[in-house]
mmCIF file of C-alpha atoms and ligand atoms in Angstrom:
data_model
loop_
_atom_site.group_PDB
_atom_site.id
_atom_site.type_symbol
_atom_site.label_atom_id
_atom_site.label_comp_id
_atom_site.label_asym_id
_atom_site.label_seq_id
_atom_site.Cartn_x
_atom_site.Cartn_y
_atom_site.Cartn_z
ATOM 1 C CA MET A 421 -10.597 53.824 5.245
ATOM 2 C CA GLU A 422 -14.268 52.705 5.963
ATOM 3 C CA PHE A 423 -16.473 50.056 4.888
ATOM 4 C CA ASP A 424 -20.218 50.510 4.460
ATOM 5 C CA VAL A 425 -20.663 46.656 6.256
ATOM 6 C CA ILE A 426 -23.787 45.192 5.351
ATOM 7 C CA GLN A 427 -23.024 41.857 7.149
ATOM 8 C CA ARG A 428 -19.719 39.824 7.491
ATOM 9 C CA VAL A 429 -18.600 36.413 5.951
ATOM 10 C CA SER A 430 -16.909 34.460 8.934
ATOM 11 C CA LEU A 431 -13.928 32.998 7.716
ATOM 12 C CA ILE A 432 -13.420 29.293 8.606
ATOM 13 C CA ASP A 433 -10.520 26.176 8.106
ATOM 14 C CA PRO A 434 -11.430 24.154 5.400
ATOM 15 C CA PRO A 435 -12.758 20.512 6.674
ATOM 16 C CA ALA A 436 -9.716 18.780 5.422
ATOM 17 C CA ALA A 437 -5.653 19.456 5.175
ATOM 18 C CA VAL A 438 -2.709 17.234 3.555
ATOM 19 C CA ASN A 439 0.134 16.992 5.120
ATOM 20 C CA LEU A 440 2.740 18.494 2.063
ATOM 21 C CA HIS A 441 5.747 16.299 3.741
ATOM 22 C CA THR A 442 3.617 12.840 4.188
ATOM 23 C CA TRP A 443 0.834 13.333 1.920
ATOM 24 C CA HIS A 444 -1.676 12.402 4.874
ATOM 25 C CA LEU A 445 -5.151 13.644 4.942
ATOM 26 C CA GLU A 446 -6.804 14.847 7.972
ATOM 27 C CA GLY A 447 -9.955 16.298 8.699
ATOM 28 C CA THR A 448 -13.529 14.987 8.117
ATOM 29 C CA ASN A 449 -15.241 12.955 5.516
ATOM 30 C CA LEU A 450 -12.252 10.915 5.072
ATOM 31 C CA VAL A 451 -12.972 6.735 3.426
ATOM 32 C CA GLU A 452 -9.272 4.805 4.563
ATOM 33 C CA SER A 453 -8.883 1.895 3.123
ATOM 34 C CA LEU A 454 -5.796 -1.123 3.318
ATOM 35 C CA LYS A 455 -4.492 -3.468 1.469
ATOM 36 C CA ARG A 456 -2.145 -6.310 2.740
ATOM 37 C CA LEU A 457 -0.826 -9.322 0.321
ATOM 38 C CA GLY A 458 -3.763 -11.837 1.895
ATOM 39 C CA ASP A 459 -6.206 -9.142 -0.143
ATOM 40 C CA LEU A 460 -4.826 -9.482 -3.110
ATOM 41 C CA PRO A 461 -5.353 -13.162 -4.086
ATOM 42 C CA GLY A 462 -4.705 -13.551 -8.274
ATOM 43 C CA ILE A 463 -3.546 -10.167 -8.996
ATOM 44 C CA PHE A 464 0.163 -11.496 -9.090
ATOM 45 C CA ARG A 465 1.885 -13.775 -11.626
ATOM 46 C CA ASP A 466 3.775 -16.465 -9.069
ATOM 47 C CA ALA A 467 0.823 -17.897 -7.185
ATOM 48 C CA ARG A 468 4.265 -20.037 -5.792
ATOM 49 C CA ALA A 469 6.335 -16.837 -4.513
ATOM 50 C CA PHE A 470 2.508 -15.725 -2.852
ATOM 51 C CA ALA A 471 2.102 -18.570 -1.062
ATOM 52 C CA LEU A 472 5.143 -18.166 1.121
ATOM 53 C CA MET A 473 5.139 -14.270 1.575
ATOM 54 C CA ASP A 474 2.876 -13.592 4.857
ATOM 55 C CA PRO A 475 -0.733 -12.800 3.663
ATOM 56 C CA ASP A 476 -0.228 -9.926 6.473
ATOM 57 C CA THR A 477 2.083 -7.754 4.708
ATOM 58 C CA VAL A 478 1.391 -4.189 4.179
ATOM 59 C CA VAL A 479 1.014 -3.509 0.555
ATOM 60 C CA TYR A 480 -0.907 -0.217 -0.093
ATOM 61 C CA ARG A 481 -3.169 2.729 1.766
ATOM 62 C CA VAL A 482 -5.509 4.494 0.374
ATOM 63 C CA GLN A 483 -7.072 8.064 1.893
ATOM 64 C CA ALA A 484 -9.662 9.585 0.289
ATOM 65 C CA TYR A 485 -11.680 12.828 1.153
ATOM 66 C CA MET A 486 -15.256 12.426 -0.226
ATOM 67 C CA PRO A 487 -17.187 15.478 0.621
ATOM 68 C CA THR A 488 -20.181 14.186 -1.448
ATOM 69 C CA THR A 489 -22.239 11.791 -1.561
ATOM 70 C CA GLU A 490 -20.713 8.491 -4.083
ATOM 71 C CA GLY A 491 -22.299 8.721 -6.740
ATOM 72 C CA THR A 492 -23.104 12.945 -6.903
ATOM 73 C CA GLU A 493 -22.838 13.595 -10.214
ATOM 74 C CA GLY A 494 -20.498 16.823 -10.607
ATOM 75 C CA GLY A 495 -18.658 16.625 -7.696
ATOM 76 C CA LEU A 496 -14.881 15.974 -6.539
ATOM 77 C CA TYR A 497 -12.889 13.356 -5.080
ATOM 78 C CA PHE A 498 -9.403 13.902 -3.549
ATOM 79 C CA GLY A 499 -7.361 11.014 -2.490
ATOM 80 C CA THR A 500 -3.886 9.836 -1.768
ATOM 81 C CA THR A 501 -2.350 6.052 -1.938
ATOM 82 C CA VAL A 502 1.105 4.998 -0.147
ATOM 83 C CA ILE A 503 2.200 1.356 -1.791
ATOM 84 C CA GLU A 504 5.097 0.059 -0.025
ATOM 85 C CA PRO A 505 8.364 -1.332 -1.909
ATOM 86 C CA GLY A 506 8.752 -5.072 -2.448
ATOM 87 C CA THR A 507 8.143 -7.474 -4.806
ATOM 88 C CA VAL A 508 6.085 -11.142 -5.056
ATOM 89 C CA GLY A 509 8.771 -13.292 -7.029
ATOM 90 C CA GLY A 510 9.834 -10.435 -8.957
ATOM 91 C CA GLU A 511 6.992 -8.097 -9.681
ATOM 92 C CA TYR A 512 6.421 -5.447 -7.952
ATOM 93 C CA PHE A 513 3.937 -4.461 -5.259
ATOM 94 C CA MET A 514 1.047 -3.069 -7.198
ATOM 95 C CA THR A 515 -2.430 -1.587 -6.637
ATOM 96 C CA ARG A 516 -5.425 -4.343 -7.590
ATOM 97 C CA GLY A 517 -6.553 -1.582 -10.767
ATOM 98 C CA HIS A 518 -9.516 -1.002 -11.982
ATOM 99 C CA SER A 519 -11.410 0.975 -14.739
ATOM 100 C CA HIS A 520 -14.291 3.393 -13.323
ATOM 101 C CA ALA A 521 -18.121 2.085 -13.132
ATOM 102 C CA ARG A 522 -19.183 5.032 -15.036
ATOM 103 C CA ALA A 523 -16.241 4.066 -17.785
ATOM 104 C CA ASP A 524 -15.979 7.937 -19.242
ATOM 105 C CA ARG A 525 -15.178 9.533 -16.083
ATOM 106 C CA ALA A 526 -11.712 10.281 -16.432
ATOM 107 C CA GLU A 527 -9.028 10.628 -12.908
ATOM 108 C CA PHE A 528 -5.906 13.200 -12.501
ATOM 109 C CA TYR A 529 -2.740 11.186 -10.646
ATOM 110 C CA TRP A 530 0.206 13.116 -9.093
ATOM 111 C CA GLY A 531 3.402 11.798 -8.037
ATOM 112 C CA VAL A 532 4.683 12.634 -4.966
ATOM 113 C CA LYS A 533 7.495 10.083 -3.429
ATOM 114 C CA GLY A 534 9.161 7.605 -5.326
ATOM 115 C CA GLN A 535 9.471 6.015 -7.836
ATOM 116 C CA GLY A 536 6.897 4.175 -9.846
ATOM 117 C CA VAL A 537 4.961 3.050 -12.762
ATOM 118 C CA LEU A 538 1.220 3.802 -13.922
ATOM 119 C CA LEU A 539 -0.347 1.222 -16.178
ATOM 120 C CA LEU A 540 -3.237 2.209 -18.509
ATOM 121 C CA LEU A 541 -5.468 -0.041 -20.652
ATOM 122 C CA THR A 542 -7.793 0.920 -23.069
ATOM 123 C CA PRO A 543 -10.809 -1.564 -24.621
ATOM 124 C CA GLY A 544 -9.053 -2.113 -27.502
ATOM 125 C CA GLY A 545 -6.176 -3.724 -25.352
ATOM 126 C CA THR A 546 -3.938 -0.080 -25.958
ATOM 127 C CA ILE A 547 -1.436 -0.592 -23.135
ATOM 128 C CA ARG A 548 0.388 2.397 -21.995
ATOM 129 C CA ALA A 549 3.098 3.359 -19.309
ATOM 130 C CA GLU A 550 4.279 6.472 -18.103
ATOM 131 C CA ARG A 551 6.924 6.880 -15.136
ATOM 132 C CA ILE A 552 6.026 8.362 -11.862
ATOM 133 C CA SER A 553 8.075 10.093 -9.795
ATOM 134 C CA ALA A 554 7.958 12.994 -7.626
ATOM 135 C CA GLY A 555 5.661 16.046 -9.579
ATOM 136 C CA SER A 556 4.836 14.154 -12.666
ATOM 137 C CA LEU A 557 1.387 14.295 -13.360
ATOM 138 C CA HIS A 558 -0.644 11.838 -15.191
ATOM 139 C CA TYR A 559 -4.050 12.272 -16.986
ATOM 140 C CA ILE A 560 -5.923 9.301 -16.984
ATOM 141 C CA ASP A 561 -8.249 9.757 -19.633
ATOM 142 C CA ALA A 562 -11.859 8.663 -19.761
ATOM 143 C CA ASN A 563 -12.404 4.575 -20.662
ATOM 144 C CA THR A 564 -9.024 3.856 -19.344
ATOM 145 C CA ALA A 565 -8.345 0.962 -16.967
ATOM 146 C CA HIS A 566 -5.152 2.355 -14.153
ATOM 147 C CA ARG A 567 -2.974 0.450 -12.162
ATOM 148 C CA VAL A 568 0.303 1.575 -10.117
ATOM 149 C CA ALA A 569 2.932 -0.161 -9.299
ATOM 150 C CA ASN A 570 5.980 0.858 -7.208
ATOM 151 C CA THR A 571 9.470 -0.027 -8.257
ATOM 152 C CA GLY A 572 11.353 1.996 -6.076
ATOM 153 C CA ASP A 573 12.909 1.013 -2.259
ATOM 154 C CA GLU A 574 10.940 3.343 -0.642
ATOM 155 C CA PRO A 575 6.812 3.903 -0.398
ATOM 156 C CA LEU A 576 5.932 5.139 -3.277
ATOM 157 C CA ILE A 577 3.222 7.971 -3.000
ATOM 158 C CA PHE A 578 0.642 9.788 -4.938
ATOM 159 C CA GLY A 579 -2.621 12.059 -5.385
ATOM 160 C CA ALA A 580 -5.510 11.193 -6.918
ATOM 161 C CA SER A 581 -8.783 13.235 -8.236
ATOM 162 C CA TRP A 582 -11.587 12.059 -9.693
ATOM 163 C CA PRO A 583 -15.444 12.734 -10.234
ATOM 164 C CA SER A 584 -17.976 11.498 -7.181
ATOM 165 C CA ASP A 585 -19.660 9.312 -9.544
ATOM 166 C CA ALA A 586 -17.115 7.598 -11.493
ATOM 167 C CA GLY A 587 -17.325 4.586 -9.012
ATOM 168 C CA HIS A 588 -14.762 1.569 -9.347
ATOM 169 C CA ASN A 589 -15.189 -1.329 -11.730
ATOM 170 C CA TYR A 590 -12.656 -3.996 -10.210
ATOM 171 C CA ALA A 591 -14.276 -7.159 -11.687
ATOM 172 C CA GLU A 592 -12.938 -6.964 -15.281
ATOM 173 C CA ILE A 593 -9.303 -6.784 -14.032
ATOM 174 C CA ALA A 594 -9.245 -9.229 -11.536
ATOM 175 C CA SER A 595 -11.005 -11.677 -14.518
ATOM 176 C CA GLN A 596 -8.729 -10.364 -17.475
ATOM 177 C CA GLY A 597 -5.853 -9.389 -16.143
ATOM 178 C CA PHE A 598 -4.317 -5.934 -17.363
ATOM 179 C CA GLY A 599 -2.429 -7.511 -20.111
ATOM 180 C CA ALA A 600 0.990 -6.157 -19.067
ATOM 181 C CA ARG A 601 3.025 -6.524 -15.340
ATOM 182 C CA VAL A 602 5.921 -4.559 -14.187
ATOM 183 C CA VAL A 603 8.724 -6.686 -13.097
ATOM 184 C CA ILE A 604 12.247 -6.541 -11.876
ATOM 185 C CA GLY A 605 14.319 -7.207 -15.255
ATOM 186 C CA ALA A 606 17.724 -9.323 -16.319
ATOM 187 C CA SER A 607 19.641 -6.179 -15.258
ATOM 188 C CA GLY A 608 17.968 -5.031 -12.166
ATOM 189 C CA THR A 609 15.511 -2.242 -13.412
ATOM 190 C CA PRO A 610 12.013 -2.410 -14.175
ATOM 191 C CA GLU A 611 10.967 -3.909 -16.838
ATOM 192 C CA ILE A 612 7.422 -3.652 -18.561
ATOM 193 C CA ILE A 613 6.436 -7.107 -20.175
ATOM 194 C CA VAL A 614 3.135 -8.105 -22.165
ATOM 195 C CA VAL A 615 1.609 -11.270 -20.831
HETATM 196 C C1 PAN B 740 -7.442 6.046 -7.223
HETATM 197 C C2 PAN B 740 -7.422 4.543 -6.252
HETATM 198 C C3 PAN B 740 -6.124 3.772 -5.494
HETATM 199 C C4 PAN B 740 -6.261 2.001 -5.134
HETATM 200 O O1 PAN B 740 -7.651 6.035 -5.652
HETATM 201 O O2 PAN B 740 -8.372 3.610 -5.866
HETATM 202 O O3 PAN B 740 -4.534 4.137 -5.772
HETATM 203 O O4 PAN B 740 -6.007 2.152 -6.286
HETATM 204 P P1 PAN B 740 -6.946 0.529 -6.824
HETATM 205 O O5 PAN B 740 -8.502 1.422 -5.923
HETATM 206 O O6 PAN B 740 -6.948 0.078 -8.170
HETATM 207 O O7 PAN B 740 -6.957 -0.187 -5.481
HETATM 208 C C5 PAN B 740 -8.324 5.741 -8.054
HETATM 209 O O8 PAN B 740 -7.744 5.558 -9.204
HETATM 210 N N1 PAN B 740 -9.110 6.208 -7.956
HETATM 211 O O9 PAN B 740 -10.173 6.265 -8.927
HETATM 212 ZN ZN1 ZN B 741 -9.525 5.386 -10.603
#
């Protein structure tokens, strides 16, 4: 069979790709950040244990594919986060945690590898916690601050997608804390304590 060709559309490779084993992103428009213990003062409860640890210890890495300018309404971003295993005085390594600068913007997280806990905090102070594991899917509602702790003994990898006009507000969590901490409980398993 023959087609009347008006115009051919060239078939191209997309500008970014995800390695489905490591969830490492490759391509263009990638933004990367790395947080070491020394970048995270004041987020862990045990300041003495924190002071005794090597500030160069890597806690987590983030890669974000940002194909539109930050602040663009209607766009989307895609990211992966890898949190190393470890604790500060029995409190699991975790992300700084934030709400979105445009607080009414939601987000998806999904578990790729390892074990973790997603802490969720509403402006009214309600705290929820969801277990993260390979394949878990987490809808982070608008107006909900979020933080992730790695409760396993291997790196925790999770993916995220959020609106390009969401932005990040770290100040609130930095000054008020999250209201809950993920710690090694008496039985050696993760426990969430309200503080
Ligand atoms: C994620 C987070 C990432 C790192 O991409 O930014 O996991 O956590 P912190 O930003 O709290 O350090 C996300 O929630 N973006 O909106
Ligand atoms: Zn977010």
